[in-house]
PDB file of C-alpha atoms in Angstrom:
ATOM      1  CA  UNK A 963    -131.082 -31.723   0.381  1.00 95.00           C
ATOM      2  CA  UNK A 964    -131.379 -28.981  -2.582  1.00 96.00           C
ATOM      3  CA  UNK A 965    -128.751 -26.993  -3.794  1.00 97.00           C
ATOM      4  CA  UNK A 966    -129.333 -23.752  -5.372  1.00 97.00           C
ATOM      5  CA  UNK A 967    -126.718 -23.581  -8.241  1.00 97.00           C
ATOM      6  CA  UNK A 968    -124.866 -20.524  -9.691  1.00 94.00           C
ATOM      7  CA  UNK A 969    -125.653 -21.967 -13.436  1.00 93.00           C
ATOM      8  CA  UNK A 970    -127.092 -25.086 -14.890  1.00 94.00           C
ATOM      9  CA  UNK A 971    -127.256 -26.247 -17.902  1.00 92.00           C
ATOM     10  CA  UNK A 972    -127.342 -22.524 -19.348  1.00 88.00           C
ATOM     11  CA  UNK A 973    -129.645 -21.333 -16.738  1.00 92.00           C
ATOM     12  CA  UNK A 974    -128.572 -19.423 -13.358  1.00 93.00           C
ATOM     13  CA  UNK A 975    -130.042 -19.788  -9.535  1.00 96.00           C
ATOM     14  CA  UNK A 976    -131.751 -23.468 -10.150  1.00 97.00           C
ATOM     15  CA  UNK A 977    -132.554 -25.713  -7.561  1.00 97.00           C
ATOM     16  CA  UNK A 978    -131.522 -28.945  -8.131  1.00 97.00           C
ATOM     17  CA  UNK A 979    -131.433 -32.294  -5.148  1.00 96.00           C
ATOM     18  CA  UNK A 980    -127.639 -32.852  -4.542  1.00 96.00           C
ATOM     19  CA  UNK A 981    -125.893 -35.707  -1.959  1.00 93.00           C
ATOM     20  CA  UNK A 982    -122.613 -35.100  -0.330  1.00 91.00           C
ATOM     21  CA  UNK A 983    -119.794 -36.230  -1.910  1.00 88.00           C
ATOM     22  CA  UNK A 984    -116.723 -34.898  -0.250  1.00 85.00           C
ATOM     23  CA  UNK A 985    -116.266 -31.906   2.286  1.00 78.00           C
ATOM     24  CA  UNK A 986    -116.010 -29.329  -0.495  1.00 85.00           C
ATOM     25  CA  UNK A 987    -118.059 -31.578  -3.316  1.00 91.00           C
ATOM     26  CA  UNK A 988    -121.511 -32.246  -3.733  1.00 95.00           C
ATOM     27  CA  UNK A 989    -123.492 -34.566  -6.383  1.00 96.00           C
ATOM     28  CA  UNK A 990    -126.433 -33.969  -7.946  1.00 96.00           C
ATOM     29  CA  UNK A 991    -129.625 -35.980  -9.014  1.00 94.00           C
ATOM     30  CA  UNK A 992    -127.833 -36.409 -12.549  1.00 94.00           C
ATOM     31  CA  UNK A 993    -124.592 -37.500 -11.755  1.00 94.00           C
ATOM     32  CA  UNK A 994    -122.913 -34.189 -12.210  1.00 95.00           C
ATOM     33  CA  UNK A 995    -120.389 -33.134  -9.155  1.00 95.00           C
ATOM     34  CA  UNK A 996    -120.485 -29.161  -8.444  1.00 96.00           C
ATOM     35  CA  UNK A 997    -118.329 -27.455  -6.174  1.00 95.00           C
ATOM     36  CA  UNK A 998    -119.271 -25.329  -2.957  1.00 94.00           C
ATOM     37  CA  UNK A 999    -118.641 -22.028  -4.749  1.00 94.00           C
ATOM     38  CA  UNK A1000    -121.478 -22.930  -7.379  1.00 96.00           C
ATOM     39  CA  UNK A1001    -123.857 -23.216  -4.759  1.00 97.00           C
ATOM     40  CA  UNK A1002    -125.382 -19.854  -3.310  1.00 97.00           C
ATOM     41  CA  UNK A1003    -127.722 -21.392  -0.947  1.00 97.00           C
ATOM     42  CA  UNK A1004    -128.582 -24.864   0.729  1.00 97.00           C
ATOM     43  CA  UNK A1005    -131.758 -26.450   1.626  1.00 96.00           C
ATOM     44  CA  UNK A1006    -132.256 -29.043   3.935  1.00 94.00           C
ATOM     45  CA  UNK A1007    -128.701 -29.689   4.512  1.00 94.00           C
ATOM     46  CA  UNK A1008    -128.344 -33.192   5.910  1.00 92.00           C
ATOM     47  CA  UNK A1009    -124.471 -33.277   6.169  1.00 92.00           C
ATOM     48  CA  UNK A1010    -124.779 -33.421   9.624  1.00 91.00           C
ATOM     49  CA  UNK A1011    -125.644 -37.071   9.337  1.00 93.00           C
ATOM     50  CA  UNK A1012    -122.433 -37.603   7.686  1.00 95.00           C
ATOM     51  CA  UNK A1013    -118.754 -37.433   9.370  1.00 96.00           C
ATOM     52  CA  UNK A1014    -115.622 -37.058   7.317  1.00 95.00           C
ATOM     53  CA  UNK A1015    -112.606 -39.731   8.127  1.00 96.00           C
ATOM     54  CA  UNK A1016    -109.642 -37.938   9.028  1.00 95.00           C
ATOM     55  CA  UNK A1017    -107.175 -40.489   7.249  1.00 95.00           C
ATOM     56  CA  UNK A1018    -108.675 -41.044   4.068  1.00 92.00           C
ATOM     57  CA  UNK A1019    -111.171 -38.408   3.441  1.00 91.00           C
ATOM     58  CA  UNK A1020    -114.284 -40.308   2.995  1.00 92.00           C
ATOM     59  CA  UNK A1021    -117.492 -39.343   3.794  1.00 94.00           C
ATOM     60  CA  UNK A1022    -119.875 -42.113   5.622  1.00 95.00           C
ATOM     61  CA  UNK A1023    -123.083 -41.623   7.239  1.00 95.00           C
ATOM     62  CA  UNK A1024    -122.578 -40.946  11.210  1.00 96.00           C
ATOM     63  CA  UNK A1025    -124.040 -43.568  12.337  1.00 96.00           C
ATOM     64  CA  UNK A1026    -121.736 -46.180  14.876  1.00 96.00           C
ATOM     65  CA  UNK A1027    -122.329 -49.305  12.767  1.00 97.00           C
ATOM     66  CA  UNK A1028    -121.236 -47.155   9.092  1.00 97.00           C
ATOM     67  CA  UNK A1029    -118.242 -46.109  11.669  1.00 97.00           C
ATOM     68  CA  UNK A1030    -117.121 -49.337  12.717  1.00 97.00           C
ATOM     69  CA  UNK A1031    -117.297 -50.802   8.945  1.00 96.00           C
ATOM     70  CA  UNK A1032    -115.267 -47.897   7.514  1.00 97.00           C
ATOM     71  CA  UNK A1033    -112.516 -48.120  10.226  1.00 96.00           C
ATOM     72  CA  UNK A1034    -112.504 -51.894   9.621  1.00 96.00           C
ATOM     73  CA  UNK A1035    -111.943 -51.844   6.007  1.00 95.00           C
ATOM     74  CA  UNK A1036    -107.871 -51.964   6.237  1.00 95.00           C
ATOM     75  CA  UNK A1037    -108.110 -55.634   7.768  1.00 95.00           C
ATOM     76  CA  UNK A1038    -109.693 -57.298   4.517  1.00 95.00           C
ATOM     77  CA  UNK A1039    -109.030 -57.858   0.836  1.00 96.00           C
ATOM     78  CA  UNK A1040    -112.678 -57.680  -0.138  1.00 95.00           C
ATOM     79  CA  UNK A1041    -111.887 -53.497   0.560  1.00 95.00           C
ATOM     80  CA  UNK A1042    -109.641 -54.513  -2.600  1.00 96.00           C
ATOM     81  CA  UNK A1043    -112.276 -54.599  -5.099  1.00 96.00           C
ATOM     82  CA  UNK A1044    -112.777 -51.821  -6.810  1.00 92.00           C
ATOM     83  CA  UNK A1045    -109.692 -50.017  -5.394  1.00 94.00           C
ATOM     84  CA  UNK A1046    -107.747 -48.131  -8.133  1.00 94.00           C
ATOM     85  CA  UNK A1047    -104.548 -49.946  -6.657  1.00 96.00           C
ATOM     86  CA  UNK A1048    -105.592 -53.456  -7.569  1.00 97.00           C
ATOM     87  CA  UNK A1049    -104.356 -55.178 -10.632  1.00 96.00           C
ATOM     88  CA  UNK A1050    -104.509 -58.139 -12.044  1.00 96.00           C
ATOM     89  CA  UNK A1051    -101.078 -60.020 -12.462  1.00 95.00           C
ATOM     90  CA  UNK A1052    -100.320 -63.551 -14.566  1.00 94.00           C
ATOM     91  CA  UNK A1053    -103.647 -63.799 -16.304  1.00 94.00           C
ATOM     92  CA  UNK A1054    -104.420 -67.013 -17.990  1.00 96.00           C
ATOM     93  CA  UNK A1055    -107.121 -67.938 -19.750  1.00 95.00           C
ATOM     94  CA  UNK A1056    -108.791 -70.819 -19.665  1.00 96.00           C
ATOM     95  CA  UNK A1057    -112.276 -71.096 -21.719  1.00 97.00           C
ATOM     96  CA  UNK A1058    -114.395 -68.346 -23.431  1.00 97.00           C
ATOM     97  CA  UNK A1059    -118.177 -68.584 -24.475  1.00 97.00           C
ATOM     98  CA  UNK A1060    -119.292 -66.219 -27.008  1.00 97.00           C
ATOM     99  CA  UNK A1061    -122.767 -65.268 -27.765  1.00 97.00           C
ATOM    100  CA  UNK A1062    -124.326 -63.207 -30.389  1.00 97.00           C
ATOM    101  CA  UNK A1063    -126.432 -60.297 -29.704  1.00 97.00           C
ATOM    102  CA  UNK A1064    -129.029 -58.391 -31.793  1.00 96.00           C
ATOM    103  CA  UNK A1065    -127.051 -56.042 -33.620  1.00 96.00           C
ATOM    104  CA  UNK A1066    -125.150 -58.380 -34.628  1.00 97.00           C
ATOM    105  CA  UNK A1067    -122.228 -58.223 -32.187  1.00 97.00           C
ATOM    106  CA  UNK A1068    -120.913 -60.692 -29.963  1.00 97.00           C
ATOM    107  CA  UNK A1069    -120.387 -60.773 -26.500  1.00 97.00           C
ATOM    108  CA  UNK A1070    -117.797 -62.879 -24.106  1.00 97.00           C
ATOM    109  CA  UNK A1071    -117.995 -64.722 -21.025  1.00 97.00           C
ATOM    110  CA  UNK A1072    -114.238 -65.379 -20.500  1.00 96.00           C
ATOM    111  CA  UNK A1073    -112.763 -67.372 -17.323  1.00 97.00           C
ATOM    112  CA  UNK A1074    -109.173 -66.682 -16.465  1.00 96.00           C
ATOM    113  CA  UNK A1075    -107.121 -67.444 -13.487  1.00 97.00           C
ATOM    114  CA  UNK A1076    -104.770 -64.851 -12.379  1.00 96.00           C
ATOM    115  CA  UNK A1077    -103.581 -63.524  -9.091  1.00 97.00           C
ATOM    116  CA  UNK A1078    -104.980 -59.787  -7.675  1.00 97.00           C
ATOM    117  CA  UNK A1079    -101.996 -57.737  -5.936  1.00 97.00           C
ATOM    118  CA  UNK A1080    -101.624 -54.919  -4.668  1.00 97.00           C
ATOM    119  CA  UNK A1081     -99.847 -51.614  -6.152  1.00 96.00           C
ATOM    120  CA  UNK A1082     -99.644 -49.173  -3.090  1.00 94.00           C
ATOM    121  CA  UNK A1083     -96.287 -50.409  -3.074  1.00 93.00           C
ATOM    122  CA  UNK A1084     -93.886 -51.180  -4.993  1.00 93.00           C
ATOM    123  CA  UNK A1085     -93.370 -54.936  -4.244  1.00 94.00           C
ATOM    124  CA  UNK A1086     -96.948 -55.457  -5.498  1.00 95.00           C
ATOM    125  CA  UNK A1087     -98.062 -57.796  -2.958  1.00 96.00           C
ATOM    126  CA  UNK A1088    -101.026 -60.382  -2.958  1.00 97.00           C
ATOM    127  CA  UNK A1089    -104.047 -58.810  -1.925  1.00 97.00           C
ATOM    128  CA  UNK A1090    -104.670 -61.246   0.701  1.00 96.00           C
ATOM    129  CA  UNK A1091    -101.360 -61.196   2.320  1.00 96.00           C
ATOM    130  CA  UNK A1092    -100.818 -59.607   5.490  1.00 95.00           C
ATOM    131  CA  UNK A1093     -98.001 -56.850   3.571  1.00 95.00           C
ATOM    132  CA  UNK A1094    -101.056 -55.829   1.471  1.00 96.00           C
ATOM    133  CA  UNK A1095    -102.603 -55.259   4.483  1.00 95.00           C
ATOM    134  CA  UNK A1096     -99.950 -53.226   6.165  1.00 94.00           C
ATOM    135  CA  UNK A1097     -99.929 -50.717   2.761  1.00 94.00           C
ATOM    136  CA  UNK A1098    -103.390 -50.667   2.242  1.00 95.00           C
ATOM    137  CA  UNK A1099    -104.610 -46.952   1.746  1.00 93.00           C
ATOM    138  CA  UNK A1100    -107.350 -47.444   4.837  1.00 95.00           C
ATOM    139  CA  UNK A1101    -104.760 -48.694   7.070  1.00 95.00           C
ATOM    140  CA  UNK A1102    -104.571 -45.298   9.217  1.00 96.00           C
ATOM    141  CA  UNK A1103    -108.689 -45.276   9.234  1.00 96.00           C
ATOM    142  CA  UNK A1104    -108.978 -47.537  11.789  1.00 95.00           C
ATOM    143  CA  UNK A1105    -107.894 -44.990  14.837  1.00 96.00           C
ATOM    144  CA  UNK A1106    -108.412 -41.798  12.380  1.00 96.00           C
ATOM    145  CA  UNK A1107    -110.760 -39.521  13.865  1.00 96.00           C
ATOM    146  CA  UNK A1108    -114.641 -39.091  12.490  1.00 96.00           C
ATOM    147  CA  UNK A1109    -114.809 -35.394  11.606  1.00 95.00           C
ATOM    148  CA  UNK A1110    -118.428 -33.136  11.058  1.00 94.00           C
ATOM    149  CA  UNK A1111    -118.535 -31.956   7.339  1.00 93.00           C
ATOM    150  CA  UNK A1112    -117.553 -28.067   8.019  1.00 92.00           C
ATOM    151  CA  UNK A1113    -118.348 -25.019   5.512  1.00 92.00           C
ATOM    152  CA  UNK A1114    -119.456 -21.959   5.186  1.00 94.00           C
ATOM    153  CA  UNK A1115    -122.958 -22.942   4.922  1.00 95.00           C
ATOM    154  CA  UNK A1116    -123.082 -24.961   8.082  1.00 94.00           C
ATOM    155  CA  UNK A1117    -121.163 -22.432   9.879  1.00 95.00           C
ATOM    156  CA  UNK A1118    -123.169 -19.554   8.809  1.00 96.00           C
ATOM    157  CA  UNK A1119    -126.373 -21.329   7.504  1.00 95.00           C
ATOM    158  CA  UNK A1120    -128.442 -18.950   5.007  1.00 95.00           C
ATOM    159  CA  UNK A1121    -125.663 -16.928   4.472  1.00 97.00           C
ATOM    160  CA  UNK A1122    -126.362 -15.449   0.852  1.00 97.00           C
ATOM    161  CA  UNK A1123    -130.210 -15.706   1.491  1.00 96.00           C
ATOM    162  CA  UNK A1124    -131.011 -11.962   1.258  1.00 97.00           C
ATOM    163  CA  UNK A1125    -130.162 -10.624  -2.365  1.00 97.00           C
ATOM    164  CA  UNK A1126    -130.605  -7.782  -4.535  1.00 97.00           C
ATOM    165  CA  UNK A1127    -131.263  -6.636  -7.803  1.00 96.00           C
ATOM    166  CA  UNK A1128    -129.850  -4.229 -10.311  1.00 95.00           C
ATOM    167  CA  UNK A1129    -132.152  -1.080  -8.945  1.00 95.00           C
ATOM    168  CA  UNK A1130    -130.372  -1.357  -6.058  1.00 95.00           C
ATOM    169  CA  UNK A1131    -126.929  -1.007  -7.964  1.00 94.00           C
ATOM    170  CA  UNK A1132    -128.202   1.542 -10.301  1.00 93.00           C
ATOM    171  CA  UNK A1133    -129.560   3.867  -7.855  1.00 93.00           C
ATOM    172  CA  UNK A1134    -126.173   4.012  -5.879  1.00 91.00           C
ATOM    173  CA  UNK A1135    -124.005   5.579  -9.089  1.00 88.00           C
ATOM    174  CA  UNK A1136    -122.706   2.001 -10.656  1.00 91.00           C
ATOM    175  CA  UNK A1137    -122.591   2.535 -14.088  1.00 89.00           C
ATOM    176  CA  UNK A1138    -123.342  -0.641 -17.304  1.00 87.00           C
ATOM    177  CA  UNK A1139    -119.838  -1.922 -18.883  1.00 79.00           C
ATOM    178  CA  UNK A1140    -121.365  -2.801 -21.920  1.00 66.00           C
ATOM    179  CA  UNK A1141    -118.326  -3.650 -23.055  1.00 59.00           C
ATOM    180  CA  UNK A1142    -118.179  -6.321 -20.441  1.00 58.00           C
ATOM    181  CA  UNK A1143    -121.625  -8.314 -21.025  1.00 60.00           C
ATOM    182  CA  UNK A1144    -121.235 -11.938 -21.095  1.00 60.00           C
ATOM    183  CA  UNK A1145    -122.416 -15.523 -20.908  1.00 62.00           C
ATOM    184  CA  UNK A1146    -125.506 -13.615 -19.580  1.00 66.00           C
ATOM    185  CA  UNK A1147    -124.081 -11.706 -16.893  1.00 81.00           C
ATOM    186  CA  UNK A1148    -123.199  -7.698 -16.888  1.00 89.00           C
ATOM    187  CA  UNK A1149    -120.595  -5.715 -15.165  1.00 90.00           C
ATOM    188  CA  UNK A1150    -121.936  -2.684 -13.172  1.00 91.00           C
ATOM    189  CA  UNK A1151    -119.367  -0.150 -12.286  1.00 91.00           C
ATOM    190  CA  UNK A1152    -118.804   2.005  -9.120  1.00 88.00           C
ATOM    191  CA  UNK A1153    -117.092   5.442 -10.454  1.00 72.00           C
ATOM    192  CA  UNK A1154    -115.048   5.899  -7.321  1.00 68.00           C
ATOM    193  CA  UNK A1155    -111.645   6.107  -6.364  1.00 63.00           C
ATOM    194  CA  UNK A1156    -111.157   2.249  -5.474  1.00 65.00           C
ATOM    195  CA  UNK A1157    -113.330   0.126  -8.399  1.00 84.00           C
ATOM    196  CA  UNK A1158    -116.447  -2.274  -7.031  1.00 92.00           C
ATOM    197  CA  UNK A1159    -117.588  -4.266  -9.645  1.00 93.00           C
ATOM    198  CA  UNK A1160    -121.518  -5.436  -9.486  1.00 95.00           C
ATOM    199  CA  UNK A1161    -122.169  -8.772 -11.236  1.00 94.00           C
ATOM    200  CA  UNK A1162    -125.417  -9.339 -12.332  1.00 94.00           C
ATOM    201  CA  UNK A1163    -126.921 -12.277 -13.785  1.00 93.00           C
ATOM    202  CA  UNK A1164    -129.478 -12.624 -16.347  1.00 91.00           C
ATOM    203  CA  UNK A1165    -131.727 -12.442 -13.653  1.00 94.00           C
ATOM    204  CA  UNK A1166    -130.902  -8.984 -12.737  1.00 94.00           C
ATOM    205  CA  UNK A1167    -129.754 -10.577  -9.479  1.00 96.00           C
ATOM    206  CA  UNK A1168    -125.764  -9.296  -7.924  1.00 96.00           C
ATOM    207  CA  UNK A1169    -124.103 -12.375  -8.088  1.00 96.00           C
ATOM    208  CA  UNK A1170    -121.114 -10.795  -6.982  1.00 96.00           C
ATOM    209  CA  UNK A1171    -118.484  -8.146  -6.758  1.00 96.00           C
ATOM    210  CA  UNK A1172    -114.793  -7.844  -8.309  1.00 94.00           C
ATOM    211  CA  UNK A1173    -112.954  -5.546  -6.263  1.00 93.00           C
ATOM    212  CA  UNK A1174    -110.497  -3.781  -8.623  1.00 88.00           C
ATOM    213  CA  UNK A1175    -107.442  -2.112  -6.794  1.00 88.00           C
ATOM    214  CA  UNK A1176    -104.069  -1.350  -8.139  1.00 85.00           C
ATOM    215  CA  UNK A1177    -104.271  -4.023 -11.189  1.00 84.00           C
ATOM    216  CA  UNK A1178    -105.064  -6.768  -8.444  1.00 90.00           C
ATOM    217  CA  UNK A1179    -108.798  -7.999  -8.279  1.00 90.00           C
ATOM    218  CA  UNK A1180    -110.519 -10.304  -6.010  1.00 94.00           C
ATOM    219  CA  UNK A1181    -114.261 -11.669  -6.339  1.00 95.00           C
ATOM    220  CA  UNK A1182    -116.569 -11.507  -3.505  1.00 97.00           C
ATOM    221  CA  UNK A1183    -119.799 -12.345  -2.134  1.00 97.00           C
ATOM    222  CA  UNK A1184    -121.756 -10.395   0.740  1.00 98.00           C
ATOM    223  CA  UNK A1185    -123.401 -11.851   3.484  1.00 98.00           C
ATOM    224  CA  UNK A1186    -126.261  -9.194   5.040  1.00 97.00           C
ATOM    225  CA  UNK A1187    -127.281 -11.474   7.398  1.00 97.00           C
ATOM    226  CA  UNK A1188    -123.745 -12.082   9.008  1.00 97.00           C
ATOM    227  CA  UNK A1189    -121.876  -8.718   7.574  1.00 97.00           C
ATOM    228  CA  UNK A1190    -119.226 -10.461   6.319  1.00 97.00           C
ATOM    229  CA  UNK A1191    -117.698 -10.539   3.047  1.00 97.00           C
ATOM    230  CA  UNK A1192    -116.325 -13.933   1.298  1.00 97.00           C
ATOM    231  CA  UNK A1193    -113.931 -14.421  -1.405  1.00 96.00           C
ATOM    232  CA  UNK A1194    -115.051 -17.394  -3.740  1.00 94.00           C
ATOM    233  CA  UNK A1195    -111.367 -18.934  -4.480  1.00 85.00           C
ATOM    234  CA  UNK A1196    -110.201 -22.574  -6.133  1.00 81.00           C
ATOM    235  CA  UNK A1197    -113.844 -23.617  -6.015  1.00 89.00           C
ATOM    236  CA  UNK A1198    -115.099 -22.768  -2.071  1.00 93.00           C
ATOM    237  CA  UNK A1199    -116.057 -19.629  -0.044  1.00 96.00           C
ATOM    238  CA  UNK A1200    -112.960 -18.543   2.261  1.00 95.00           C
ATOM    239  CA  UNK A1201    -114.494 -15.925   4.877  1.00 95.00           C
ATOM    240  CA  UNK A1202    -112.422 -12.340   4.272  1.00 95.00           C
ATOM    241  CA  UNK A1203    -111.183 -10.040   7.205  1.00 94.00           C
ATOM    242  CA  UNK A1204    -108.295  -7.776   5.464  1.00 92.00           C
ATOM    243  CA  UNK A1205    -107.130  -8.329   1.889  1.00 90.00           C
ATOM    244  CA  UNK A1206    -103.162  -8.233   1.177  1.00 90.00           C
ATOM    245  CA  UNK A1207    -102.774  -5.720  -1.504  1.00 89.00           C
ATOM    246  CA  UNK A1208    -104.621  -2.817   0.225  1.00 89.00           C
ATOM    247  CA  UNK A1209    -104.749  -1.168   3.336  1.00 90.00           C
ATOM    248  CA  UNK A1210    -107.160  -2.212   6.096  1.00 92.00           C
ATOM    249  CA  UNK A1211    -108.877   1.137   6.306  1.00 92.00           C
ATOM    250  CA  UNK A1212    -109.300   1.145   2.308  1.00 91.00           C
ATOM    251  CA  UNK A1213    -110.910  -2.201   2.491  1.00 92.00           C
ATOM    252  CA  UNK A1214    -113.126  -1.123   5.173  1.00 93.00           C
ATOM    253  CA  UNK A1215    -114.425   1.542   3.218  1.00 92.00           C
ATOM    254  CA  UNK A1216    -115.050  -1.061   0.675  1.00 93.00           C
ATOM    255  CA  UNK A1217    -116.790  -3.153   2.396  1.00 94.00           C
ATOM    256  CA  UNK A1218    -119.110  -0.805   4.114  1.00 94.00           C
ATOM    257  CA  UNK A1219    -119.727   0.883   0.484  1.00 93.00           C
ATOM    258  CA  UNK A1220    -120.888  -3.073  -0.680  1.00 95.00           C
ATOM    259  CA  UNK A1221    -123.188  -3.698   2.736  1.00 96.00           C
ATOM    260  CA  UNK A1222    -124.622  -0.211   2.129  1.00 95.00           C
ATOM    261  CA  UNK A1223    -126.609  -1.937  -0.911  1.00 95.00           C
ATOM    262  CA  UNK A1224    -128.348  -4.579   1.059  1.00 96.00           C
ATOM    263  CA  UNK A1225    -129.963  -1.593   3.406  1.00 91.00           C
TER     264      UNK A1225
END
């Protein structure tokens, strides 16, 4: 799937190809992990191929034979290596074979023996013992419940599709904040009793709007297609009905005044 992304590398609304890498995490073709409020649109979305593990949180592909290896991976110390509670305990070493590189450098092929335990707990058992298998962190996976990847995009797919530009701000009486430009992005003000902020991008696309009411603010993002506004808080979209610090009829009015733009 492609992910269009807020900013990348300096530049705003880029595609890039992204994987699923949690329920509110995605990873893209570089490496780098973005969050679901840096993404204003998805393409191809493919997480319904993937369930989420209601014990542990991982994400595996939804097929029966991924299923049955995930919920299985409790019962066996080989789910030990390369889990952040392994360590390695009485290390001794018992030969070591250097050999130089080109720069220079050496490198070494040591053999130790040691014993691998477990840390979960605090008795640090051997990984292959059956108390490192009754603390081991996938114990619970293997009757959790398989979960579909839920969001706001696969709940209300194209949601932020239809955008506008900074005409569309200007011609309805929201005024520059110079004062405000930054990190390629101006502040477009509504002179009006309750303050609606336009954000807009180098682009001269409306990111977003800051609604500014009685020194609290929230930031928003409109969806024409649904008519619903969503707050973008600790890094996801959470859908917004009524906000706490103002009445309902005064956020109504706010709301309407915002859809009015996408008409």
């Amino acid at each position: 799937m492609k992910v269009l992304l807020r900013n990348y590398n300096g530049e705003q609304y880029v595609w890039k190809k992204a994987e699923v890498k949690s329920a509110t995490k995605f990873t893209l073709e570089d490496g780098r992990v973005v969050s679901q409020a840096e993404i204003v649109s998805i393409s191809r979305d493919n997480r319904k191929k993937f369930v989420k593990c209601s014990a542990c949180g991982e994400i595996i592909r939804n097929t029966p034979e991924a299923i049955n290896e995930h919920k299985l991976k409790g019962t066996t110390s080989a789910t030990c290596f390369g889990c952040k509670y392994m360590r390695e305990m009485g290390s001794k070493q018992l030969s070591v074979k250097y050999t130089l590189q080109e720069d220079g450098s050496y490198s070494a092929n040591v053999k130790k023996s040691l014993n691998l335990v477990c840390t979960a707990t605090w008795n640090t058992p051997d990984i292959n013992s059956e108390n490192a298998r009754g603390y081991c962190k996938f114990k619970q996976c293997a009757t959790a419940e398989m979960k579909a990847i839920e969001d706001v995009f696969t709940k209300y797919p194209n949601a932020f599709d239809d955008m506008i530009t900074v005409d569309k701000v200007l011609d309805n009486g929201f005024t520059e904040r110079e004062e405000y430009a930054s990190r390629g992005k101006v502040e477009y003000k509504l002179k009006a009793r309750n303050n609606i902020i336009a954000v807009v991008n180098k682009l001269n696309i409306v990111d977003c709007f800051v609604i500014d009411y009685r020194n609290h603010r929230i930031t928003v993002v409109y969806s024409k297609k649904y008519d619903k506004l969503f707050a973008i808080s600790s890094e996801t979209y959470t859908e917004v009905k009524s906000i706490w610090f103002m009445p309902d009829t005064t956020f109504a009015n706010i709301k309407a005044k915002i859809a009015s733009l996408y008409n």
